[in-house]
């Protein structure tokens, strides 16, 4: 296996120098909390869209998607074709968020419902960041370092922790210094690095394999495992479960999660926010080709004896491909010096963009939705410092959670990510959708739906983890709950949460019309309707049509590509 050359290290060093320059320029404009948390609300559509993409496509996507491509083919492509949900973000959700002038999603829930709903969403979001974004991102970054630099630090295990934690520290430093402006502008550069670097892996891998037709031929030998749609009897990805769970998780992530939506709130105006979401949707179309397919290409190369992939012990004791090490192995095995450094820079970009976005979102959530509610007269400097401390605590908890992750899902990093999100997303998705479209939904219903849905999701996650650790084998009932497919569990959690929201809302008085002005589709003022209409241009419609068309074409092609 190749190691990094002097040229590779030079390219990586150049990458960090560019990051440092961007952070230094951004750090000169941090006078208020609006500057620190939302970059002064002065970001253009290109930076918004690039930041949306780079924040989403972290190292966990590159490592996890390639791993799932190698072990289960196109099954996870449904989550990477959520570009249509970014169009929904721009057209359906952003107008309400932007007009309300909020900093955070919990703050919006307080405007629509009450302060209790805000508290619950703040806490749930911070818990979600510990279980998913921090732990998964650091783990994925560690996997990359463990494969690329095992000898530099004495062993893969040492490389895992030293490399990942060093990157966490550096990212935290530039986020603390530069604030959200540094996050957005470094994300714009990192998005380009991600696209270029990963595209080279796909191109070179296909060339070595013998072309697209050869990839199809290898995948067709195990078509049931590598197809986009699986039979409903499939234990991991039944087609009905995918259709139910994927939109629920996607709406939560793309349309209501602070981590993502914060980028649109930083836009110069509503039009720029919408166009940023549409541009982000266009970028989101391509991960299937540059992150998922490389894993499938790696598997095909392995089957033909053209590459050695890392192995691990399967559930039955046999040796199987360790999917989470596939992408890094392809980088070190296939790419020439120089290009290898560029792709490693892309992996670092992925890790750092995800973490930088996470750091600022954690700071925003805790400072604005929790601390400022307790200490409303705190100075601007105090608020920024509190946010930094809260971020550090969340990061430490996420790192401590890493050893627990394998107990939740044995299907690889990306399956773990989606399964945990599947238990956190349903109540939030239900409350936001019902809250925007139905004026009868009130604070009591929102609080009940969030509380009960979150507790049920955590119960399922806990049982699943205990079953995975072999601690509940004496109870057939609990084992059945723990092993119940996460996709169907997501659907049930959403249905229960929605029913709870409606029932509890109907047992208490309806909110007044005045309290709902501009917060639901049925209570928009004439000025708001005019502002939304005037901000729409031909480019918005054309861009949206292009994104939706690309998603449809990709779905049609990969639905039949192995036939």
Coordinates of C-alpha atoms in Angstrom, one line a residue, residues 19-518:
X19 CA -7.8 27.7 5.4
X20 CA -5.8 29.9 7.7
X21 CA -6.0 32.9 5.4
X22 CA -9.8 32.5 5.1
X23 CA -10.2 32.3 8.9
X24 CA -7.9 35.3 9.4
X25 CA -10.0 37.4 7.1
X26 CA -13.3 36.2 8.6
X27 CA -12.1 36.8 12.2
X28 CA -11.9 40.6 11.6
X29 CA -15.7 40.8 11.6
X30 CA -16.9 39.3 14.9
X31 CA -18.4 42.3 16.8
X32 CA -21.9 40.9 17.7
X33 CA -23.6 37.5 18.2
X34 CA -25.3 38.0 14.8
X35 CA -21.8 38.2 13.3
X36 CA -20.5 35.2 15.2
X37 CA -23.5 32.9 14.7
X38 CA -25.0 34.0 11.3
X39 CA -22.1 35.9 9.7
X40 CA -24.0 39.2 9.9
X41 CA -26.8 37.7 7.7
X42 CA -24.8 38.8 4.6
X43 CA -24.0 35.6 2.7
X44 CA -24.7 35.2 -1.0
X45 CA -26.4 32.2 -2.7
X46 CA -23.2 30.5 -3.9
X47 CA -21.7 30.4 -0.5
X48 CA -25.0 29.3 1.1
X49 CA -25.4 26.4 -1.4
X50 CA -21.7 25.3 -1.2
X51 CA -21.9 25.4 2.6
X52 CA -25.1 23.4 2.7
X53 CA -23.3 20.7 0.5
X54 CA -20.0 20.7 2.4
X55 CA -21.7 20.6 5.8
X56 CA -23.7 17.6 4.7
X57 CA -20.9 15.7 2.9
X58 CA -18.5 15.0 5.8
X59 CA -16.0 12.3 6.2
X60 CA -18.7 10.1 7.5
X61 CA -20.4 10.3 4.1
X62 CA -17.2 9.6 2.1
X63 CA -16.1 6.8 4.4
X64 CA -19.6 5.5 5.2
X65 CA -21.0 5.7 1.7
X66 CA -18.0 4.1 0.0
X67 CA -18.2 1.4 2.7
X68 CA -21.9 0.7 2.0
X69 CA -21.2 0.8 -1.8
X70 CA -18.7 -2.0 -1.3
X71 CA -21.0 -4.1 1.0
X72 CA -24.5 -3.4 -0.1
X73 CA -24.3 -1.5 -3.4
X74 CA -26.9 1.1 -4.1
X75 CA -29.1 0.6 -1.1
X76 CA -28.1 3.9 0.6
X77 CA -28.5 5.9 -2.6
X78 CA -32.0 6.9 -1.6
X79 CA -30.5 9.1 1.2
X80 CA -28.1 10.7 -1.3
X81 CA -30.9 11.6 -3.6
X82 CA -32.4 14.0 -1.1
X83 CA -31.7 16.9 -3.4
X84 CA -35.5 17.3 -3.9
X85 CA -35.7 18.0 -0.2
X86 CA -33.3 20.9 -0.6
X87 CA -35.7 22.3 -3.2
X88 CA -38.5 21.9 -0.6
X89 CA -36.3 23.7 2.0
X90 CA -35.9 26.7 -0.4
X91 CA -39.6 26.9 -1.4
X92 CA -41.6 25.7 1.5
X93 CA -39.6 26.2 4.8
X94 CA -37.1 29.0 4.3
X95 CA -39.7 31.8 3.7
X96 CA -41.1 31.2 7.2
X97 CA -37.7 30.9 8.9
X98 CA -36.2 33.9 7.2
X99 CA -39.2 36.2 7.7
X100 CA -39.4 35.4 11.4
X101 CA -35.8 36.7 11.9
X102 CA -34.8 33.8 14.2
X103 CA -31.3 32.5 14.9
X104 CA -32.3 28.9 15.5
X105 CA -35.0 26.3 14.8
X106 CA -36.0 26.0 18.4
X107 CA -36.5 29.8 18.5
X108 CA -38.9 29.4 15.6
X109 CA -40.8 26.7 17.5
X110 CA -41.2 29.1 20.4
X111 CA -42.7 31.7 18.0
X112 CA -45.1 29.1 16.6
X113 CA -45.9 27.2 19.8
X114 CA -44.3 28.0 23.2
X115 CA -41.1 28.2 25.1
X116 CA -41.3 24.5 26.3
X117 CA -41.3 23.3 22.7
X118 CA -38.2 25.4 22.2
X119 CA -36.4 23.8 25.2
X120 CA -37.2 20.3 24.1
X121 CA -36.0 20.8 20.5
X122 CA -32.8 22.4 21.8
X123 CA -32.0 19.5 24.1
X124 CA -33.0 16.9 21.5
X125 CA -30.8 18.6 18.9
X126 CA -27.8 18.6 21.2
X127 CA -28.3 15.0 22.0
X128 CA -28.6 14.2 18.3
X129 CA -25.3 15.9 17.7
X130 CA -23.6 13.7 20.3
X131 CA -25.0 10.5 18.9
X132 CA -24.6 11.3 15.2
X133 CA -22.5 14.2 14.0
X134 CA -19.7 14.4 16.6
X135 CA -19.1 10.7 17.2
X136 CA -19.7 9.7 13.5
X137 CA -17.5 12.4 12.1
X138 CA -14.6 11.8 14.4
X139 CA -14.9 8.0 13.9
X140 CA -14.9 8.4 10.1
X141 CA -11.9 10.7 10.3
X142 CA -10.0 8.3 12.5
X143 CA -10.7 5.5 10.1
X144 CA -9.1 7.5 7.3
X145 CA -6.0 8.2 9.3
X146 CA -5.8 4.6 10.5
X147 CA -5.6 3.4 6.9
X148 CA -3.5 6.1 5.4
X149 CA -0.9 6.7 8.2
X150 CA -0.7 3.5 10.3
X151 CA 3.1 3.5 10.5
X152 CA 3.5 7.2 11.2
X153 CA 2.0 6.8 14.7
X154 CA 3.1 3.2 15.5
X155 CA -0.2 1.4 14.8
X156 CA -3.6 2.0 13.0
X157 CA -5.2 2.4 16.5
X158 CA -2.8 5.2 17.4
X159 CA -3.2 6.8 14.0
X160 CA -7.0 6.7 14.4
X161 CA -7.0 8.7 17.7
X162 CA -4.1 11.0 17.1
X163 CA -5.2 12.0 13.5
X164 CA -8.9 12.4 14.4
X165 CA -8.4 14.4 17.6
X166 CA -5.8 16.6 16.1
X167 CA -8.1 17.6 13.3
X168 CA -10.9 18.1 15.8
X169 CA -8.6 20.5 17.7
X170 CA -7.6 22.4 14.6
X171 CA -11.1 22.7 13.4
X172 CA -12.4 23.9 16.7
X173 CA -9.7 26.5 16.8
X174 CA -10.6 28.1 13.4
X175 CA -14.3 27.9 14.2
X176 CA -13.8 29.6 17.6
X177 CA -11.7 32.3 16.0
X178 CA -13.6 32.9 12.8
X179 CA -17.2 32.2 13.8
X180 CA -19.9 31.3 11.3
X181 CA -18.4 33.5 8.6
X182 CA -15.2 31.3 8.6
X183 CA -17.4 28.2 8.5
X184 CA -19.4 29.3 5.5
X185 CA -16.4 30.5 3.4
X186 CA -14.1 27.6 4.2
X187 CA -17.1 25.3 3.4
X188 CA -17.3 26.9 -0.1
X189 CA -13.7 26.0 -0.8
X190 CA -14.0 22.6 0.8
X191 CA -17.0 21.7 -1.4
X192 CA -14.9 22.2 -4.5
X193 CA -12.1 20.1 -3.0
X194 CA -14.5 17.3 -2.1
X195 CA -16.0 17.2 -5.6
X196 CA -12.7 17.3 -7.5
X197 CA -10.8 14.8 -5.2
X198 CA -13.6 12.2 -5.1
X199 CA -14.4 12.4 -8.8
X200 CA -10.8 11.3 -9.5
X201 CA -11.3 8.2 -7.4
X202 CA -14.4 7.2 -9.5
X203 CA -12.6 7.9 -12.8
X204 CA -9.3 6.2 -12.0
X205 CA -11.1 3.2 -10.3
X206 CA -13.4 2.7 -13.3
X207 CA -10.4 3.0 -15.7
X208 CA -8.5 0.3 -13.8
X209 CA -11.6 -1.9 -13.6
X210 CA -12.3 -1.7 -17.4
X211 CA -15.2 0.7 -17.6
X212 CA -18.8 1.0 -16.6
X213 CA -19.9 -2.2 -18.3
X214 CA -17.4 -4.2 -16.3
X215 CA -18.8 -2.6 -13.0
X216 CA -22.3 -3.6 -14.1
X217 CA -21.2 -7.1 -14.8
X218 CA -19.6 -7.6 -11.4
X219 CA -22.6 -6.1 -9.6
X220 CA -25.0 -8.2 -11.6
X221 CA -23.5 -11.4 -10.2
X222 CA -25.1 -10.4 -6.9
X223 CA -27.9 -8.2 -8.2
X224 CA -30.2 -8.7 -5.2
X225 CA -27.6 -7.3 -2.8
X226 CA -26.4 -4.4 -5.1
X227 CA -29.7 -3.2 -6.6
X228 CA -31.4 0.1 -5.7
X229 CA -34.7 -1.5 -4.7
X230 CA -34.8 -4.6 -2.5
X231 CA -37.7 -7.0 -1.9
X232 CA -39.8 -6.3 1.2
X233 CA -38.4 -9.5 2.7
X234 CA -34.9 -8.0 2.8
X235 CA -33.7 -7.8 6.4
X236 CA -31.8 -4.5 5.9
X237 CA -33.4 -2.3 3.2
X238 CA -37.0 -3.4 2.3
X239 CA -38.3 -1.1 -0.4
X240 CA -41.4 -0.1 1.6
X241 CA -39.3 0.8 4.6
X242 CA -37.0 2.9 2.4
X243 CA -40.0 4.8 0.9
X244 CA -41.4 5.5 4.4
X245 CA -38.3 6.4 6.4
X246 CA -36.1 8.2 3.9
X247 CA -38.4 11.3 3.5
X248 CA -39.1 11.5 7.2
X249 CA -35.4 11.5 8.0
X250 CA -34.7 13.8 5.1
X251 CA -37.3 16.5 6.0
X252 CA -35.9 16.6 9.5
X253 CA -32.3 16.9 8.4
X254 CA -32.7 19.2 5.4
X255 CA -35.6 21.3 6.5
X256 CA -35.7 21.6 10.3
X257 CA -32.2 20.8 11.6
X258 CA -30.2 23.8 12.9
X259 CA -27.0 22.2 11.5
X260 CA -28.3 22.7 8.0
X261 CA -30.9 25.5 8.1
X262 CA -28.5 27.9 9.8
X263 CA -26.8 28.4 6.4
X264 CA -29.9 29.8 4.8
X265 CA -30.6 32.1 7.8
X266 CA -27.2 33.7 7.1
X267 CA -28.2 34.7 3.5
X268 CA -28.5 38.4 2.5
X269 CA -32.2 38.1 1.8
X270 CA -35.0 35.6 1.2
X271 CA -34.2 35.3 -2.5
X272 CA -30.5 34.5 -1.8
X273 CA -31.5 31.9 0.8
X274 CA -33.9 30.2 -1.7
X275 CA -31.3 30.2 -4.5
X276 CA -28.7 28.9 -2.1
X277 CA -30.9 25.9 -1.2
X278 CA -31.5 25.2 -4.9
X279 CA -27.8 25.4 -5.7
X280 CA -27.1 23.1 -2.7
X281 CA -29.6 20.7 -4.2
X282 CA -27.8 20.7 -7.5
X283 CA -24.5 19.8 -5.7
X284 CA -26.3 17.1 -3.7
X285 CA -27.1 15.1 -6.8
X286 CA -23.5 14.1 -7.4
X287 CA -22.5 12.1 -4.2
X288 CA -24.0 9.0 -5.6
X289 CA -21.4 9.0 -8.4
X290 CA -18.4 10.3 -6.4
X291 CA -18.9 8.8 -3.0
X292 CA -21.2 5.7 -3.2
X293 CA -20.0 4.3 -6.5
X294 CA -16.3 4.3 -5.5
X295 CA -17.1 1.7 -2.9
X296 CA -18.9 -0.5 -5.4
X297 CA -15.9 0.0 -7.8
X298 CA -13.6 -1.0 -4.9
X299 CA -15.6 -4.2 -4.4
X300 CA -15.4 -5.0 -8.1
X301 CA -11.6 -4.4 -8.1
X302 CA -11.3 -6.7 -5.1
X303 CA -13.4 -9.4 -6.8
X304 CA -11.1 -9.3 -9.8
X305 CA -8.0 -9.4 -7.6
X306 CA -6.9 -5.9 -8.6
X307 CA -6.9 -4.4 -5.1
X308 CA -6.7 -5.6 -1.5
X309 CA -9.4 -4.4 0.8
X310 CA -9.4 -4.4 4.6
X311 CA -11.3 -7.4 6.2
X312 CA -13.0 -8.0 9.5
X313 CA -14.8 -10.8 11.2
X314 CA -18.5 -11.1 10.2
X315 CA -21.4 -12.1 12.4
X316 CA -20.9 -15.8 11.5
X317 CA -17.2 -15.7 12.2
X318 CA -16.1 -15.5 8.6
X319 CA -14.0 -12.8 7.0
X320 CA -15.9 -10.0 5.2
X321 CA -14.9 -6.7 3.7
X322 CA -14.6 -3.9 6.2
X323 CA -16.5 -1.3 4.3
X324 CA -15.5 1.7 6.4
X325 CA -11.9 1.2 5.3
X326 CA -12.6 1.0 1.6
X327 CA -12.3 4.6 0.5
X328 CA -9.0 5.3 2.3
X329 CA -7.6 2.0 0.9
X330 CA -8.5 3.1 -2.6
X331 CA -6.8 6.5 -2.1
X332 CA -3.6 4.9 -1.0
X333 CA -3.6 2.0 -3.5
X334 CA -4.9 3.7 -6.8
X335 CA -3.8 7.3 -6.9
X336 CA -0.4 8.6 -7.9
X337 CA 1.6 11.1 -5.8
X338 CA 0.2 14.6 -5.8
X339 CA -3.3 13.4 -6.7
X340 CA -3.2 11.3 -3.5
X341 CA -2.5 14.5 -1.5
X342 CA -5.4 16.3 -3.2
X343 CA -7.8 13.5 -2.2
X344 CA -6.5 13.4 1.3
X345 CA -7.0 17.1 1.4
X346 CA -10.6 16.4 0.4
X347 CA -11.0 13.9 3.2
X348 CA -9.6 16.5 5.6
X349 CA -12.0 19.1 4.1
X350 CA -14.9 16.7 4.7
X351 CA -14.0 16.1 8.3
X352 CA -13.3 19.8 9.0
X353 CA -16.3 21.2 7.2
X354 CA -18.7 18.9 9.1
X355 CA -17.0 19.6 12.4
X356 CA -16.8 23.4 11.9
X357 CA -20.5 23.5 11.0
X358 CA -21.3 21.4 14.0
X359 CA -19.3 23.5 16.4
X360 CA -21.0 26.7 15.4
X361 CA -24.5 25.1 15.4
X362 CA -23.9 23.7 18.9
X363 CA -22.8 27.1 20.1
X364 CA -25.9 28.7 18.6
X365 CA -28.3 26.2 20.1
X366 CA -27.0 26.2 23.6
X367 CA -26.2 29.9 23.8
X368 CA -29.4 31.4 22.2
X369 CA -32.0 28.7 23.1
X370 CA -30.8 27.7 26.6
X371 CA -28.3 30.1 28.2
X372 CA -29.7 33.3 27.0
X373 CA -33.2 32.2 28.2
X374 CA -31.7 31.7 31.7
X375 CA -29.4 34.8 31.6
X376 CA -31.2 37.2 29.3
X377 CA -29.0 40.2 30.2
X378 CA -25.7 38.6 29.3
X379 CA -23.3 40.6 27.2
X380 CA -22.5 39.8 23.6
X381 CA -19.0 38.6 24.6
X382 CA -20.4 36.4 27.3
X383 CA -22.8 34.7 24.9
X384 CA -20.0 33.9 22.4
X385 CA -17.8 32.5 25.2
X386 CA -20.6 30.3 26.6
X387 CA -21.2 28.9 23.1
X388 CA -17.6 27.9 22.8
X389 CA -17.6 26.1 26.1
X390 CA -20.9 24.3 25.3
X391 CA -19.4 23.1 22.0
X392 CA -16.4 21.7 23.8
X393 CA -18.6 19.6 26.1
X394 CA -20.7 18.3 23.2
X395 CA -17.5 17.2 21.4
X396 CA -16.1 15.4 24.5
X397 CA -19.4 13.5 24.9
X398 CA -19.4 12.6 21.2
X399 CA -15.9 11.2 21.4
X400 CA -16.9 9.1 24.5
X401 CA -19.8 7.7 22.6
X402 CA -17.6 6.2 19.8
X403 CA -17.0 2.8 21.5
X404 CA -20.8 2.4 21.8
X405 CA -21.5 2.9 18.1
X406 CA -20.8 -0.7 16.9
X407 CA -23.4 -2.0 19.3
X408 CA -26.2 0.0 17.6
X409 CA -25.6 -1.2 14.0
X410 CA -23.3 -3.8 12.5
X411 CA -24.1 -2.7 9.0
X412 CA -21.4 0.0 8.8
X413 CA -21.0 3.6 9.6
X414 CA -23.6 5.0 7.3
X415 CA -26.3 2.5 8.4
X416 CA -25.6 3.4 12.0
X417 CA -26.0 7.1 11.1
X418 CA -29.3 6.7 9.4
X419 CA -30.7 4.3 12.0
X420 CA -30.0 6.7 14.9
X421 CA -31.4 9.6 12.9
X422 CA -34.4 7.5 12.2
X423 CA -35.2 7.4 15.9
X424 CA -34.6 11.1 16.5
X425 CA -36.2 12.6 13.4
X426 CA -39.9 11.5 13.4
X427 CA -41.4 13.7 16.2
X428 CA -39.5 16.8 14.9
X429 CA -40.7 16.2 11.3
X430 CA -44.3 15.7 12.5
X431 CA -44.3 18.9 14.6
X432 CA -42.8 21.1 11.9
X433 CA -45.1 19.8 9.1
X434 CA -48.3 19.9 11.1
X435 CA -47.3 23.3 12.6
X436 CA -46.8 24.9 9.2
X437 CA -49.9 23.6 7.5
X438 CA -52.5 23.3 10.2
X439 CA -53.5 26.3 12.3
X440 CA -55.3 24.1 14.9
X441 CA -52.0 22.6 16.1
X442 CA -51.0 24.3 19.3
X443 CA -48.2 24.3 21.9
X444 CA -49.7 21.5 24.0
X445 CA -49.7 19.2 21.0
X446 CA -46.2 20.1 19.9
X447 CA -44.8 19.5 23.4
X448 CA -46.5 16.2 23.8
X449 CA -45.5 15.0 20.3
X450 CA -41.8 16.0 20.8
X451 CA -41.6 14.5 24.3
X452 CA -43.3 11.2 23.7
X453 CA -41.7 10.7 20.3
X454 CA -38.2 11.4 21.6
X455 CA -38.6 9.1 24.6
X456 CA -39.9 6.3 22.4
X457 CA -37.0 6.8 20.0
X458 CA -34.5 6.7 22.8
X459 CA -36.1 3.6 24.2
X460 CA -35.7 1.8 20.8
X461 CA -32.1 3.0 20.5
X462 CA -31.3 1.8 24.0
X463 CA -32.9 -1.6 23.5
X464 CA -31.1 -2.0 20.2
X465 CA -27.8 -1.1 21.7
X466 CA -28.3 -3.6 24.6
X467 CA -29.3 -6.3 22.2
X468 CA -26.3 -5.6 20.1
X469 CA -24.1 -5.9 23.2
X470 CA -25.7 -9.3 23.9
X471 CA -27.2 -8.2 27.2
X472 CA -30.9 -8.9 26.6
X473 CA -30.8 -12.4 25.1
X474 CA -33.1 -13.8 27.8
X475 CA -36.1 -11.7 26.7
X476 CA -37.5 -12.7 23.2
X477 CA -39.8 -9.6 23.3
X478 CA -37.0 -7.1 23.9
X479 CA -34.7 -8.8 21.4
X480 CA -37.5 -8.6 18.8
X481 CA -37.8 -4.8 19.5
X482 CA -34.1 -4.3 19.3
X483 CA -33.8 -6.2 16.0
X484 CA -36.9 -4.6 14.4
X485 CA -35.9 -2.9 11.1
X486 CA -35.0 0.7 11.7
X487 CA -36.8 1.9 8.6
X488 CA -40.2 0.5 9.7
X489 CA -39.5 1.7 13.3
X490 CA -39.0 5.2 11.9
X491 CA -42.4 5.1 10.2
X492 CA -44.2 3.9 13.4
X493 CA -42.5 6.6 15.4
X494 CA -43.6 9.3 12.9
X495 CA -47.2 8.0 12.9
X496 CA -47.4 7.9 16.7
X497 CA -45.8 11.3 17.1
X498 CA -48.3 12.9 14.6
X499 CA -51.3 11.3 16.3
X500 CA -50.1 12.5 19.7
X501 CA -49.6 16.1 18.3
X502 CA -53.2 16.1 16.8
X503 CA -54.9 14.5 19.8
X504 CA -53.3 16.8 22.4
X505 CA -53.9 19.9 20.3
X506 CA -57.6 19.1 20.0
X507 CA -57.9 18.7 23.8
X508 CA -56.9 22.3 24.4
X509 CA -57.9 25.7 22.9
X510 CA -56.7 26.7 19.4
X511 CA -54.0 29.3 19.1
X512 CA -55.2 32.9 18.3
X513 CA -55.0 34.2 14.8
X514 CA -52.8 37.0 15.9
X515 CA -50.2 34.7 17.4
X516 CA -50.0 32.7 14.1
X517 CA -49.4 35.6 11.7
X518 CA -46.8 34.7 9.1

